[in-house]
Short mmCIF file of C-alpha atoms in Angstrom, two decimals:
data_model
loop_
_atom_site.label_atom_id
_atom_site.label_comp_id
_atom_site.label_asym_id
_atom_site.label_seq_id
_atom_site.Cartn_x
_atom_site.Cartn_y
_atom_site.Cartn_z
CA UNK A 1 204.51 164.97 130.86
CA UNK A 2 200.70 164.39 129.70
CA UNK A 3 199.38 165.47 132.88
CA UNK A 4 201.34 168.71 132.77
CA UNK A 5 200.09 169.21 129.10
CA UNK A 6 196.67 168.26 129.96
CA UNK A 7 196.01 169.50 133.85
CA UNK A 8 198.25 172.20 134.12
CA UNK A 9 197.02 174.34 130.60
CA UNK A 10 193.72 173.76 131.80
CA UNK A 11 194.25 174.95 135.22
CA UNK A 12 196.38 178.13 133.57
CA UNK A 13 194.61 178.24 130.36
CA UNK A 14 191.36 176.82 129.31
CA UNK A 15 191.26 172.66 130.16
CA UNK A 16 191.16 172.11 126.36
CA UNK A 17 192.20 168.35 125.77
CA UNK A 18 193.74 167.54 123.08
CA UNK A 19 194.50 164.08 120.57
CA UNK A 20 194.76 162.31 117.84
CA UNK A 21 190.56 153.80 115.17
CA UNK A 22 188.32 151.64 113.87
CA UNK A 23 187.41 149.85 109.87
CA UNK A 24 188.40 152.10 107.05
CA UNK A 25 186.12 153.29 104.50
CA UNK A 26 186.69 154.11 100.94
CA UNK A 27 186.01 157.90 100.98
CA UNK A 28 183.78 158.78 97.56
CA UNK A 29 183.66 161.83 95.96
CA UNK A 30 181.59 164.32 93.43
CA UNK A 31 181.66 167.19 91.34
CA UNK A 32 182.41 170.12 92.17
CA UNK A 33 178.83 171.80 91.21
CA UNK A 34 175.76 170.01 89.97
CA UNK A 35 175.82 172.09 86.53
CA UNK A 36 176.25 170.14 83.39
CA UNK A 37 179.93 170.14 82.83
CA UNK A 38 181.22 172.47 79.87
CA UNK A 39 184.47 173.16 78.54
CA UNK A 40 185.21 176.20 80.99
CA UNK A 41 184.54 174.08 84.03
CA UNK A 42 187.09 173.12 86.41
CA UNK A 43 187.53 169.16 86.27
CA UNK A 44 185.84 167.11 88.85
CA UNK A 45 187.37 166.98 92.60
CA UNK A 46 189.86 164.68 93.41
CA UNK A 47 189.06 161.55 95.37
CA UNK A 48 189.14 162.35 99.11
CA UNK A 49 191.93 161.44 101.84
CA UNK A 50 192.37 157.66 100.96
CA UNK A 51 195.73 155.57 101.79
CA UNK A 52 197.20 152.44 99.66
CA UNK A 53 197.11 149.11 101.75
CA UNK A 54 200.57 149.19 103.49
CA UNK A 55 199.78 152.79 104.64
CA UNK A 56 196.13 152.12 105.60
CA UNK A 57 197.13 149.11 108.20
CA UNK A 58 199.80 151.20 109.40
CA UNK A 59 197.40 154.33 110.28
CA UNK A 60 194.84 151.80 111.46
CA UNK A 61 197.47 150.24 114.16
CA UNK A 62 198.69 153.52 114.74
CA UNK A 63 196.09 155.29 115.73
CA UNK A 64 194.56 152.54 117.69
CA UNK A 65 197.76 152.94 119.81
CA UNK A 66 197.46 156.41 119.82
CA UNK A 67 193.98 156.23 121.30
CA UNK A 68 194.41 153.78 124.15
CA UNK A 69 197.35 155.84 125.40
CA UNK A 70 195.09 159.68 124.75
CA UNK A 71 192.62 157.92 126.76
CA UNK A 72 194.58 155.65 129.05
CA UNK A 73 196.83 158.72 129.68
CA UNK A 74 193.85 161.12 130.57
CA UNK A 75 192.39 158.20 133.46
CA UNK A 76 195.27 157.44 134.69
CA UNK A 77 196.10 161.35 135.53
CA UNK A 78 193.02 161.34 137.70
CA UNK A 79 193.72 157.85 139.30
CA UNK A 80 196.72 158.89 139.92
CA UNK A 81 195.79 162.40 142.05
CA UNK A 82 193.38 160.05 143.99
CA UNK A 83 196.11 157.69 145.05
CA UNK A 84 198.23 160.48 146.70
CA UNK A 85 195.27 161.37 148.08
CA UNK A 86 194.10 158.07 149.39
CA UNK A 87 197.12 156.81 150.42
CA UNK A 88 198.03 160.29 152.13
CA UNK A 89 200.90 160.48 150.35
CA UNK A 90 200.22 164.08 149.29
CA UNK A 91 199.68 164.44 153.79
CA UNK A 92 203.00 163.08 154.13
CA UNK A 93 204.56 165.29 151.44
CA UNK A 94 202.95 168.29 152.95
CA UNK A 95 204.19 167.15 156.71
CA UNK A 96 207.31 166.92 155.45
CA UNK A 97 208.01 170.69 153.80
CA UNK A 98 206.78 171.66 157.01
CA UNK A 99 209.24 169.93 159.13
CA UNK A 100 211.98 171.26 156.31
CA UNK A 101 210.24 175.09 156.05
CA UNK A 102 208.74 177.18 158.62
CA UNK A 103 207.77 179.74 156.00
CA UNK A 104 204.66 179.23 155.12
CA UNK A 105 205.52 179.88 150.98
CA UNK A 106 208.74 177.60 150.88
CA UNK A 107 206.67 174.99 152.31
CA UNK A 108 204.54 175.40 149.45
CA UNK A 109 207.32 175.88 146.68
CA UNK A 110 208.77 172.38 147.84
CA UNK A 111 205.38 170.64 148.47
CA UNK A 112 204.08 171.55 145.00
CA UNK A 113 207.89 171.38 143.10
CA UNK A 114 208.00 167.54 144.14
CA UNK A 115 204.45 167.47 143.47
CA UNK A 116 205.14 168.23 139.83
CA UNK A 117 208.14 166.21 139.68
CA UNK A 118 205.51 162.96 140.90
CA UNK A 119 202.93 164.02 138.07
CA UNK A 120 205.60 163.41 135.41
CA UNK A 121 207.22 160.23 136.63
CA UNK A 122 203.86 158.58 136.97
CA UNK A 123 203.37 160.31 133.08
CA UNK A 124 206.97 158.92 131.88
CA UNK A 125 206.06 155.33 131.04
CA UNK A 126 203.06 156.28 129.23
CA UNK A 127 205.46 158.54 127.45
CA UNK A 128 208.37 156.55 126.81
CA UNK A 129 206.00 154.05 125.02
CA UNK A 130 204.01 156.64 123.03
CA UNK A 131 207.43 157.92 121.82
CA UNK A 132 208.60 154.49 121.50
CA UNK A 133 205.80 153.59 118.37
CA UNK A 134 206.03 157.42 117.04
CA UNK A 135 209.81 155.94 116.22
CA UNK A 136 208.69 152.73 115.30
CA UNK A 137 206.09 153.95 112.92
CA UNK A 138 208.86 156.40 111.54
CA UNK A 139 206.25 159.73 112.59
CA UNK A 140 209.23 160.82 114.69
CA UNK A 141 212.65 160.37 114.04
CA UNK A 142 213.83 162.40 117.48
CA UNK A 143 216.69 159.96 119.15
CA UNK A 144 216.27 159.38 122.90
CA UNK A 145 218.90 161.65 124.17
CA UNK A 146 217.23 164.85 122.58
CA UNK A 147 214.20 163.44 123.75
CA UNK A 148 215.00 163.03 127.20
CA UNK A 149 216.81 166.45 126.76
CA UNK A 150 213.00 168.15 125.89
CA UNK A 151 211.33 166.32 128.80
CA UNK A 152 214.05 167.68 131.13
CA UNK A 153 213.36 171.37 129.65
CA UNK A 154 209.60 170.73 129.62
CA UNK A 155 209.75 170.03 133.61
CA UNK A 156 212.68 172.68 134.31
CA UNK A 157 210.02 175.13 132.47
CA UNK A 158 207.23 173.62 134.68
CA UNK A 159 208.88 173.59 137.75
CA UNK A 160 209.66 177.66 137.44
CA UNK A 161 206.32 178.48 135.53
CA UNK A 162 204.17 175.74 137.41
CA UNK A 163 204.94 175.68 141.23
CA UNK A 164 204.95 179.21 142.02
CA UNK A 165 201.58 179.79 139.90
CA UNK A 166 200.20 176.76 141.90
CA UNK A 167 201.46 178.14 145.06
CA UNK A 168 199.61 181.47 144.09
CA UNK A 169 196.69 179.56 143.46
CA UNK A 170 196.47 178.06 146.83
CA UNK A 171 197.44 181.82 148.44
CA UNK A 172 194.03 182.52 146.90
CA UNK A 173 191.98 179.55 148.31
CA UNK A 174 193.70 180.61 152.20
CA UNK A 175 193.11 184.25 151.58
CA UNK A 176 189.67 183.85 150.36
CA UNK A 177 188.21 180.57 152.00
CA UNK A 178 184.57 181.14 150.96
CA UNK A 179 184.86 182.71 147.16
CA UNK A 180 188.14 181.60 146.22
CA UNK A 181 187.14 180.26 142.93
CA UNK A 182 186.12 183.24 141.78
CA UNK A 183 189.49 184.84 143.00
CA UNK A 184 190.95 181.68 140.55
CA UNK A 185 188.82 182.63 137.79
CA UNK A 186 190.15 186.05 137.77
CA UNK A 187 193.57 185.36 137.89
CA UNK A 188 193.26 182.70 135.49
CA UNK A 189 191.80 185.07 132.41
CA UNK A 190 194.95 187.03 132.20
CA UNK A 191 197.13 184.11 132.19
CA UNK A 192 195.32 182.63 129.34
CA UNK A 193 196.37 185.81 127.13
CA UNK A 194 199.90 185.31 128.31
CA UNK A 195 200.45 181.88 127.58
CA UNK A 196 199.18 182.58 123.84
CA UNK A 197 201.55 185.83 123.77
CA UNK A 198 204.38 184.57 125.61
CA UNK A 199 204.49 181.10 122.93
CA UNK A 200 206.78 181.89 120.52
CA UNK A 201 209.18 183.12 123.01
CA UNK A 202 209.09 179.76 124.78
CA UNK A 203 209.14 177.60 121.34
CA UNK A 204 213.29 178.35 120.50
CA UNK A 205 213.93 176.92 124.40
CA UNK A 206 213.17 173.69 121.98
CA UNK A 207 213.56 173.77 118.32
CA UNK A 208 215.61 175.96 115.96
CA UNK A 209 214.50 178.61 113.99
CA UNK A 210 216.25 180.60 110.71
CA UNK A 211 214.51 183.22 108.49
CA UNK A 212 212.06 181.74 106.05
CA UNK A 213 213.44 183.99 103.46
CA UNK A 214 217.06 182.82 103.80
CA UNK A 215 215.95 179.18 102.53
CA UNK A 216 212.71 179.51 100.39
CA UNK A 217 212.56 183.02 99.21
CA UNK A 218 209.99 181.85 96.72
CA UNK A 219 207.51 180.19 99.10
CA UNK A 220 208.06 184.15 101.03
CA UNK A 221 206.76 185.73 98.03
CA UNK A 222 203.79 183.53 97.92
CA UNK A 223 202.85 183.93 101.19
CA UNK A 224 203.12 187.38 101.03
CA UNK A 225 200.21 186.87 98.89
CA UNK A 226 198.41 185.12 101.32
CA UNK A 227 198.89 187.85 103.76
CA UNK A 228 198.22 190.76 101.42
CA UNK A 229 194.44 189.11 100.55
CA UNK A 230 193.69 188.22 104.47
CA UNK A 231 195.40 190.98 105.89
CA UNK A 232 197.59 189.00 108.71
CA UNK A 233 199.81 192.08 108.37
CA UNK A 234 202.83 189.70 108.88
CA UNK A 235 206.05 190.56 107.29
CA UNK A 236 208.76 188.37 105.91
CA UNK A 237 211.07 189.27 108.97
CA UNK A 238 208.38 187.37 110.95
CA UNK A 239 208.53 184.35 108.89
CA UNK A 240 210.46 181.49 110.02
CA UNK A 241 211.78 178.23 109.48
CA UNK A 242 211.97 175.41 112.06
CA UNK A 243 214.35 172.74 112.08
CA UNK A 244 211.33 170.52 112.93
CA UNK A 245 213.32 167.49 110.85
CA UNK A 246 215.84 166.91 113.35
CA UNK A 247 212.67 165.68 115.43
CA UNK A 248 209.75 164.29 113.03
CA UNK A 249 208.75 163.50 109.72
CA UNK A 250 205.32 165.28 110.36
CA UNK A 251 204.10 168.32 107.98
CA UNK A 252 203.24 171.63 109.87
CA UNK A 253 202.98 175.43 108.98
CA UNK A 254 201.23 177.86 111.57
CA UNK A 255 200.88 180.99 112.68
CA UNK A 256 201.52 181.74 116.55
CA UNK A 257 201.43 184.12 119.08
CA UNK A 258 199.92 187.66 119.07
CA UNK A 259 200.63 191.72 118.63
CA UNK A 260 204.25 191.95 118.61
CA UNK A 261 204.52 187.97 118.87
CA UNK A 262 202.59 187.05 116.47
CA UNK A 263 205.21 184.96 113.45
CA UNK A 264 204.68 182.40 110.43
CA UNK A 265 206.28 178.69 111.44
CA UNK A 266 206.59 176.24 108.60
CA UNK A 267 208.37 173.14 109.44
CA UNK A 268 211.18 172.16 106.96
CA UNK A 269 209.73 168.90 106.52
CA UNK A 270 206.74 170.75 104.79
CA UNK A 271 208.77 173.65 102.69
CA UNK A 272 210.17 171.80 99.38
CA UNK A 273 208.58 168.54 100.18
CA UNK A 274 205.10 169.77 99.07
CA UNK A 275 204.09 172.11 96.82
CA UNK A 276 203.98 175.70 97.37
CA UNK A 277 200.14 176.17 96.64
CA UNK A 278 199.63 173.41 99.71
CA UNK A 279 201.70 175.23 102.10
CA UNK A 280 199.87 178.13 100.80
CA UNK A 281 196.56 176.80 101.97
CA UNK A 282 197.86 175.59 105.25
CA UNK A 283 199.00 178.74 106.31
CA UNK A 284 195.72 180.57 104.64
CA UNK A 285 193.55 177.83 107.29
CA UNK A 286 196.07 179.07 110.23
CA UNK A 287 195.33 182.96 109.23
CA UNK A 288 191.83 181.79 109.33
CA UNK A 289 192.05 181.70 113.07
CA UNK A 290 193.11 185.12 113.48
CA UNK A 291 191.14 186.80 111.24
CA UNK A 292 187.98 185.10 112.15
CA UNK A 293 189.06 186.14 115.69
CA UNK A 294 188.78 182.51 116.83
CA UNK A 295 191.73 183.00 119.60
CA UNK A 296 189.87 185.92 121.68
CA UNK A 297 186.32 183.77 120.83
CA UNK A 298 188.12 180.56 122.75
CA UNK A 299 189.34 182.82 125.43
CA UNK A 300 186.44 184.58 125.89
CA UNK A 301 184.31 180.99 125.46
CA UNK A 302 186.55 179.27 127.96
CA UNK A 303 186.68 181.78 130.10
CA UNK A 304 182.90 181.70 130.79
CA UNK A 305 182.98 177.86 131.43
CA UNK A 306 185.54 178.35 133.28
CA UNK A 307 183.54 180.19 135.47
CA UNK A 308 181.14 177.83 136.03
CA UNK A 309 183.72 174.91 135.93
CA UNK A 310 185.30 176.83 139.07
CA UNK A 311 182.64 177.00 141.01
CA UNK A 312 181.17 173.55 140.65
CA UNK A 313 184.39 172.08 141.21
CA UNK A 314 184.95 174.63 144.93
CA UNK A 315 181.74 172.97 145.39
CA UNK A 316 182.58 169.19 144.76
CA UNK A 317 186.04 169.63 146.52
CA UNK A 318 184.40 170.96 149.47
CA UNK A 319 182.07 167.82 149.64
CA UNK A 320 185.03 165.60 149.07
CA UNK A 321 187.30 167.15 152.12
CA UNK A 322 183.85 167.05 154.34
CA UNK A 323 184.00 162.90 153.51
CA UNK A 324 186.86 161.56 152.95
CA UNK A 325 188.87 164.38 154.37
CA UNK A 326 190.25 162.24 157.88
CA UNK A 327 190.81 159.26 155.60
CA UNK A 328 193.28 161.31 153.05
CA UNK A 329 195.00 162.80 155.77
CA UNK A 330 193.36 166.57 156.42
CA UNK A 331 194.18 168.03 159.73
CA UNK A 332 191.11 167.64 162.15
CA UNK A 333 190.89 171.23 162.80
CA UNK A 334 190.47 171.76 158.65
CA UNK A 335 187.54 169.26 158.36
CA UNK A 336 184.92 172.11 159.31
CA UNK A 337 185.04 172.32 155.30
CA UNK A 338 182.36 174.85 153.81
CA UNK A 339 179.12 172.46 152.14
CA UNK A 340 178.56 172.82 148.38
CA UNK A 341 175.31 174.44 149.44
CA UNK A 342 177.39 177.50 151.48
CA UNK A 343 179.00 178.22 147.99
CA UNK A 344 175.71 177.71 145.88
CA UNK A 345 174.58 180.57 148.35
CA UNK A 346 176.68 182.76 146.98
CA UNK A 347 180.03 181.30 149.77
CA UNK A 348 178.11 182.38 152.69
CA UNK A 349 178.80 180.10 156.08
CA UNK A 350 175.99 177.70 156.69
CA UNK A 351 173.92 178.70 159.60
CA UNK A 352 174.99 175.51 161.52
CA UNK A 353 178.60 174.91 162.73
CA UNK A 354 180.97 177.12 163.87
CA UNK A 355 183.06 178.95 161.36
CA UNK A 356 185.80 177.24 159.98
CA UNK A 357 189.10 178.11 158.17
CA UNK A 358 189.17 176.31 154.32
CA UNK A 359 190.71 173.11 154.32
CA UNK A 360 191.39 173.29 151.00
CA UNK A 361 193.73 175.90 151.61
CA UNK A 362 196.19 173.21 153.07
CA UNK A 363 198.29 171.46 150.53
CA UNK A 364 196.48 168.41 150.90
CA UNK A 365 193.41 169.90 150.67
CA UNK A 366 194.47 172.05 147.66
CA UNK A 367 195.20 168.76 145.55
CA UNK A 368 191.68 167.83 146.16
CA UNK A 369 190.74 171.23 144.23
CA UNK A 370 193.59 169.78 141.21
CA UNK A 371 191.84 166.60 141.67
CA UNK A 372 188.18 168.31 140.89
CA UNK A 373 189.63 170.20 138.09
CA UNK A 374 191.24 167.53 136.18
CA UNK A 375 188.31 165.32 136.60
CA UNK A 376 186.10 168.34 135.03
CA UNK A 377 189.12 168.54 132.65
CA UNK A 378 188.46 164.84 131.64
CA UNK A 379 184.89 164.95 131.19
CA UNK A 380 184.05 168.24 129.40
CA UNK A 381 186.89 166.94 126.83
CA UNK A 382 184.31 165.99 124.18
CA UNK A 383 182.86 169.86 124.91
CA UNK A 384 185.87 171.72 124.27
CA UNK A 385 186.78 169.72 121.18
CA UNK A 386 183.35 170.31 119.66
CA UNK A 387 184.39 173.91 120.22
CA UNK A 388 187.75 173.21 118.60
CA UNK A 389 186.60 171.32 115.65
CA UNK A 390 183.69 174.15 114.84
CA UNK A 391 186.53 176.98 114.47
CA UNK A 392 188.90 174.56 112.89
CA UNK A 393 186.12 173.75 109.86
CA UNK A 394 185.71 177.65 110.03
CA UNK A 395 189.38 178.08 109.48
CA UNK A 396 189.20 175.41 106.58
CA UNK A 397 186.46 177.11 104.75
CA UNK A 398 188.89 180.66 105.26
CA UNK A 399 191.93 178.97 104.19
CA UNK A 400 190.28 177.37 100.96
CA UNK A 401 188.93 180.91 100.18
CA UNK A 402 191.74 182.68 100.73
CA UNK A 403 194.00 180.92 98.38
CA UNK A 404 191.12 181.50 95.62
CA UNK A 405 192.80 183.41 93.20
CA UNK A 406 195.94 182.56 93.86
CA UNK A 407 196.51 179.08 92.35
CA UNK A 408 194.76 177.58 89.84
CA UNK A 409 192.44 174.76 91.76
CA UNK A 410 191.59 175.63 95.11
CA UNK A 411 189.56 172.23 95.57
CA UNK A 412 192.31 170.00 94.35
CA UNK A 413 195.05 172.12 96.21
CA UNK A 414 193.00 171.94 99.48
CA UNK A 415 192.58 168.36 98.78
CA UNK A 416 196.36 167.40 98.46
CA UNK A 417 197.52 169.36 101.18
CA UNK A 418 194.96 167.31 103.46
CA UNK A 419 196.13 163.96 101.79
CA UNK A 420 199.85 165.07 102.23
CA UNK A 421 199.56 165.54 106.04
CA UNK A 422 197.25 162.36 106.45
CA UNK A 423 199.82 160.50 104.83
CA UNK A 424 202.73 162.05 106.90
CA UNK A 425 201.09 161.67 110.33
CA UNK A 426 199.41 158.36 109.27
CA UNK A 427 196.14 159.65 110.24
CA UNK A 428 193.03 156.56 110.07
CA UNK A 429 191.05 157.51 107.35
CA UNK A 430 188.15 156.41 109.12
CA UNK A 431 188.29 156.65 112.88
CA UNK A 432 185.17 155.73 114.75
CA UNK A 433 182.50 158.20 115.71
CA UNK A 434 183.03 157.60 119.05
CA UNK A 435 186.83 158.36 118.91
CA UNK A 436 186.54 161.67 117.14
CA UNK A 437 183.69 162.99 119.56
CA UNK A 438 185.59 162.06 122.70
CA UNK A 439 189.35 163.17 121.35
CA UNK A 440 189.31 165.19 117.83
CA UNK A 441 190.18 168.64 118.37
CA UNK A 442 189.98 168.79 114.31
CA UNK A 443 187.49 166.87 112.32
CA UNK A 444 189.10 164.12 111.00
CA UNK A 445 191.05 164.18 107.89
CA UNK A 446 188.90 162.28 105.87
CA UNK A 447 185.71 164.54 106.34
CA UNK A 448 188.13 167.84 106.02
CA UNK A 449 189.33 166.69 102.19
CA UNK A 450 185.72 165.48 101.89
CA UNK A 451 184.69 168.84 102.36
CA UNK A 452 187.52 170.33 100.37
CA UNK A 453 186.53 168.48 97.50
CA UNK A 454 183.11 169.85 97.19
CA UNK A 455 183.27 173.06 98.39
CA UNK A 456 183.08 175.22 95.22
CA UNK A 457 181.19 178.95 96.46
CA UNK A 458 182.58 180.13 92.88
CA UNK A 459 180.70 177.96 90.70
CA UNK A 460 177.91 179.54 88.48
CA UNK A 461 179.21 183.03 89.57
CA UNK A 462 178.68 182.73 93.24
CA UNK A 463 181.02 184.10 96.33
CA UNK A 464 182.93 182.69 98.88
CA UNK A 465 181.83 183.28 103.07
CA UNK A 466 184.31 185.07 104.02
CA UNK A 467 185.39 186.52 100.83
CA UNK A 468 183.69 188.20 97.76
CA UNK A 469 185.72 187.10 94.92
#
């Protein structure tokens, strides 16, 4: 299902990429503030995100895993649009629903429901081996049948969600041959608000949830505390508990959705296995997001590179159906495709040729426009997670702030909450640079606790950037 995580979000959403290397490093660390040290001074910061020997060759093999198939995975997507393309199996598919269907919308319903179904068997062994060494590195601990069980509810979910929002899509590009992009773009916006609304609603379909209260009352209390200093206005009826350890070993806490949606998550692999001040912090980085107003910046960010994205990629697909459109299988009436110079002119008709209906508008043609996007999807991926890791240090300085105050050493608490979930997802302590620009949607661990370590605003009477005291 990577494509479907990958393509279809960023079709729907905002083509943000996600993922998870090289020689470790011993990570070094300082005190907390360069004034001499006194009595009332907090101690020195702990030593950054480090693992013992056994755990260190264990991340490093890990995560070199986890990289070839993150990168692997996001080629192989694209390779694998082309081939339906170039072998004209996506012609045949579509000259089949229309021997099945004369309506023109069931034909597209089946074309793009076995469409979907294609994506994810050409995704399952890339997936069956990814979830193969999360068991064998003891990350999850999710048995096959419940797996198998999640990947038929993630395509059941896909195939009701996904084909009849692709088939609206390609209404679009036949309704409006000439500025259909911009028809996409607008239709797109809203349902990138939905999809972060509409999340926790989807999220019991696959895990179980209880009242937070009802099994840590005390951790409640404490992150009422949380909520009273950033003002998350969440109460304790919206804090939950997920039976995350039925599935993984991982650590998580978040908070997800919006208005009326909008709930606390922590995993019960992370509530009673580490401290409450670290869970404090966690969720403090996770309020971060919404009080620095970080979702409606990414929508808002995405949305106008989506824009552009759109149009470039009308553009591109229209070249592509003009060359190689007879060789992947486009009808010879449809080849009258609009240049990337008619759309650059605002999706006027050239002044040569007779007019000619969109052959992207066929189902063939429109997986030449998926083919565009995921390719754009592919290569921006270092741009959107440069946007992701800025608000995610944002959200780290907010979380370590907010919990100032509330336990005794925000450094050292920041610190071990970072160490605890490197240790628990067997993150590389030192991936390579190359690695974290091209897949990191968080900086890594190791410069996150680095950063936790020294960040002190307090010292020598000083204030915090997002708070005062």
């Amino acid at each position: 299902m990577r494509f479907l995580r990958s393509w279809l979000p960023a079709l729907c959403l905002f083509l943000l990429l996600a993922a998870l290397a090289a020689r470790p490093t011993k990570a070094q660390t300082a005190p907390a503030t360069n004034a001499p040290p006194s009595a009332a001074q907090p101690q020195p910061a702990p030593q950054a995100y480090t693992l013992p020997p056994a755990k260190l060759a264990k991340a490093i093999a890990l995560n070199r895993i986890r990289n070839i198939l993150d990168i692997a995975g996001s080629i192989w997507d694209v390779v694998f649009l082309w081939l339906l393309l170039a072998t004209r199996s996506a012609a045949a598919l579509e000259t089949w629903a229309k021997r099945l269907f004369r309506r023109r919308w069931l034909q597209g319903l089946l074309f793009f429901t076995v469409f979907l179904v294609l994506i994810t068997l050409a995704d399952l062994p890339l997936d069956l081996y990814g979830h193969h060494v999360s068991r064998a590195y003891t990350i999850s601990v999710q048995g096959w049948p419940s797996w198998f069980a999640d990947l038929g509810k993630s395509l059941g979910l896909t195939l009701v969600i996904g084909a009849p929002v692709l088939l609206l899509f390609n209404w679009i590009v036949r309704r409006f041959p000439r500025r259909y992009w911009l028809g996409a773009w607008l239709l797109t916006l809203p349902l990138m608000v939905l999809s972060v609304f509409a999340e926790p609603l989807i999220e019991p379909i696959f895990n179980h949830y209880e009242p937070l209260a009802d099994h840590h009352p005390a951790l409640v209390a404490e992150l009422e505390k949380v909520v009273a200093r950033t003002g998350t206005n969440i109460p304790p009826n919206r804090m939950f508990l997920m039976d995350a350890s039925a599935k993984s070993n991982g650590l998580n806490a978040y908070v997800t959705g919006m208005g009326t949606t909008k709930r606390i998550v922590v995993w019960d692999t992370t509530a009673g296995r580490i401290p409450d001040d670290e869970v404090m912090f966690i969720f403090g980085h996770e309020s971060g997001h919404y009080v620095l107003n970080h979702i409606p910046k990414m929508l808002a960010g995405f949305a106008i590179a989506l824009f552009f994205i759109y149009w470039a990629c009308a553009g591109i697909a229209a070249w592509l159906a003009r060359r190689f459109g007879a060789p992947w299988g486009l009808l010879r009436q449809e080849l009258g495709a609009p240049s990337f110079a008619s759309f650059a002119k605002g999706g006027k008709q050239d002044s040569t040729g007779p007019q000619a209906a969109n052959p992207l508008a066929s189902r063939t043609g429109f997986v030449i426009l998926i083919f565009t996007v995921s390719l754009a999807g592919f290569v921006l991926a270092p741009a959107a997670n440069a946007f992701s890791r800025h608000f995610e240090h944002e959200a780290d300085v907010y979380g370590q702030e907010a919990i100032h105050g509330l336990v005794p050493d925000p450094q050292k608490t920041a610190v071990a909450g970072f160490q605890a979930l490197g240790e628990a997802w067997l993150e590389d302590p030192a991936p390579s640079p190359f690695i974290e620009f091209w897949l990191y949607n968080h900086p890594s661990v190791k410069k996150r606790a680095n950063f936790a370590a020294h960040y002190n605003p307090w010292a020598n009477g000083g204030h915090g950037e997002f708070f005062v005291k």
